[in-house]
Amino acid sequence: MSKNNIDKKIILGEEFIPKQWYNIQADLPKSLPGHYNTRESRLATVDDFSMLFSKAAATQEFSKERFIDIPQEVREIYKIWRTTPLVRATGLEKALGVKSKIYFKNESVSPSGSHKSNSAVAQAFYNKSEGITRITSETGAGQWGSALSMACKEFDLECMVYMVKISFMQKPYRKSLMEVFGAKVVASPSELTKTGREILAKTPDTTGSLGDAIAEAIEDTLTHKNSKYSLGSVLNHVLMHQTVIGLEAKKQMEAVDAYPDIVIGCLGGGSNFAGVAFPFLMDKLQKSTPLRAIAVEPSACPKLTKGEYTYDFGDSTGLTPALKMHTLGHNFTPQGIHAGGLRYHGASPLVSLLVDEKVVEARAVAQKEVFEAALLFARSEGILPAPESAHAIKVAMEEALKAERDGTPKTILFNLSGHGHFDLSAYDNYLKGNISDCDYSQEEVNRNLKSLPKINT
Amino acid sequence: MSKNNIDKKIILGEEFIPKQWYNIQADLPKSLPGHYNTRESRLATVDDFSMLFSKAAATQEFSKERFIDIPQEVREIYKIWRTTPLVRATGLEKALGVKSKIYFKNESVSPSGSHKSNSAVAQAFYNKSEGITRITSETGAGQWGSALSMACKEFDLECMVYMVKISFMQKPYRKSLMEVFGAKVVASPSELTKTGREILAKTPDTTGSLGDAIAEAIEDTLTHKNSKYSLGSVLNHVLMHQTVIGLEAKKQMEAVDAYPDIVIGCLGGGSNFAGVAFPFLMDKLQKSTPLRAIAVEPSACPKLTKGEYTYDFGDSTGLTPALKMHTLGHNFTPQGIHAGGLRYHGASPLVSLLVDEKVVEARAVAQKEVFEAALLFARSEGILPAPESAHAIKVAMEEALKAERDGTPKTILFNLSGHGHFDLSAYDNYLKGNISDCDYSQEEVNRNLKSLPKINT
């Protein structure tokens, strides 16, 4: 039970939906190493990115303007679920027996059940306004695919999703949700693309990979008229779209006279962490406001804590420009027993730079402790978290318990990026004792990285 | 896309969570026929109900006080998700091309994903405060079981759920959600009760029924110490707990200077419809404020539109008191192809009386048109509705289109009682064309009712 006289939820009216995104490129401690066009051995340009993305998104990718206007049409769609609640986790605080104040931003209330909708709506709008009629993308677990499907429906765009075959088979409900929102969803590798047909000819029994799905989506984009590709994380413009999370959270914390000592987000590609943390990091970078920002990754996919900060491709076949990032190598796939999401081999260039500059801390957590934290959170706060988000919950708990031991209660903010309504089979496995930890030694990571050809920049 | 200058969501702070429930028993046009104890051939009493329910709930069942205080402890838990948003369905209005204003109350944001949590928390609290340590109930589709599981966890009560075997097998995720919230869930009929063992001995292959599950839950309650039973609809006290929905909606509509011409809720047992409609019906009953209130049932379970208004049992075996209600007969089970929920054979005595007195309208809708409405709503509003709630959506659409034809735009309010995240297999069937309509002729209904022994009161 929560305590009295504390606002459980801080909810602001829709006039508080931010009017601009925050672009951290304006405030970086050193300039961001450019994306690299390896085919032509030069830095990638807006024009390179415009081949695949809307002109507006491509321009944002390279922009150093501090604030970029959110189009009114995007804010209108945001109103469906934004502003999202900032919640004081009184139940969790009580369960832990801590005096620290734990807040979370509840992004699970969106149409797709996760923060992914924030960028999907923006990308769909820009494509629509540039005369595009069809967007292609890939999805693994399905959060991004759901978000893009709904966003395309709002702007009457066709949506084509290549869904990694193993997810397609194991998560039929995610697929159905995308279809409810009007998208066309196929299992990847598929018969629809040359890439897919070649993979199937070679390995007919493959369960697919995100790399294959990206390759199919890109081929599909390039072979269809008025078609563009869309990505749900990693890139600068995608992270920027997510800053509505932290910008709202700042206003909400202001309303209760609070400011976080620690901001926490889980990290797959980086959009979740960046969304909640970048607007607070603005204060740290501009005014040296004391703040710890922690990006949490699974020990099953430890690019920030064990990977190398180097140029690597975004997909497994080298179709994309090379990005300077913390990476495990673009051929990396986590072990099959990993159920908690956040499986991408690289971290966004922006977060990678901030980790390298020691502005942001990175931490890896193991699978079982993540599900244990998720269960405690569900039981004390009444919200079933996505396993991804539970990585942030776990570290929020650790930090609150440490602060208690130190006798210095903190104000902690984490991003509850999504709900776990479509992840109950993973929870079921945990409850049955069928979830185990999996991680990689530094030697294994290094060995894999060495096996890859060095990218010349 | 929604229009400008309209508040998409009207959200009030937690100080607007009602402090009292509204008890419509104070304002009925004629007195409610009493619940009947058929074993002792007399009207049932608070003491009869206290055998199974908390003393507080049993007292509320018979109370005629107009407003009953909501305990502070219950309001504290309500704060986890209440107040819930009142949403202007601008996307749906645009898709329909109507000038009517359509509002919906979004109860899907609760921990269980439906309005059921409103009563579950109250019932759990009363039991806890009376020294009970364990609550038993049954669940069909799983909304009630999820709500009760979470409510019991909030008050550290054991929760034991008998889940109809066919649902247990077909909806494993609902079961997992209850387990995440700490409940024990068994398929009914089970080996845990004498009733269950007898049924299994007779019919080992049975897929179970709500009637069997109720019988098991009641036996379990009576054979365990400090244990009580709990019901999620039909009874007066349960409907009263749901009036927080309509009480909040009134304040929210006031905030935008609106008042509904038509209030719509779907009806299984009645808690959903009552929750949104009773607080508005108070005005109609007290001050003759013009208002149409429509209870929507599936044509696959047409108790209000084709059933008889008579005394009948609440369960299939006659363990419960007899209630005067619109009923299809307590042995009724809808056809297996019915996927849209709302399968209970009887309507709550309160709603039944109001329909009989023509204060409330009843309407039956067919399955395919309900899923079609659900899809349009999901695509225009970004929220996947529970199939149950989609019955209300369908009628809201009908009324808005009729108002348009008549040239008299209306203000329409419906209850979005829950989300459909656990119903995607039904949606998948609809998208694949595997959903068909099913209904009953008046003759079939009459024939079934005649086959039952008349209950003497």
Short mmCIF file of C-alpha atoms in Angstrom, two decimals, chain B residues 4-5 50 171 229 273 365 443:
data_model
loop_
_atom_site.label_atom_id
_atom_site.label_comp_id
_atom_site.label_asym_id
_atom_site.label_seq_id
_atom_site.Cartn_x
_atom_site.Cartn_y
_atom_site.Cartn_z
CA ASN B 4 -7.11 20.98 -33.41
CA ASN B 5 -8.34 22.83 -30.35
CA SER B 50 -21.88 -13.03 5.07
CA LYS B 171 -5.52 -18.44 -22.60
CA TYR B 229 -15.57 -16.02 -1.80
CA PHE B 273 -22.70 -1.03 -17.88
CA VAL B 365 -25.38 -7.08 -31.53
CA GLU B 443 -38.37 -20.18 -29.54
#
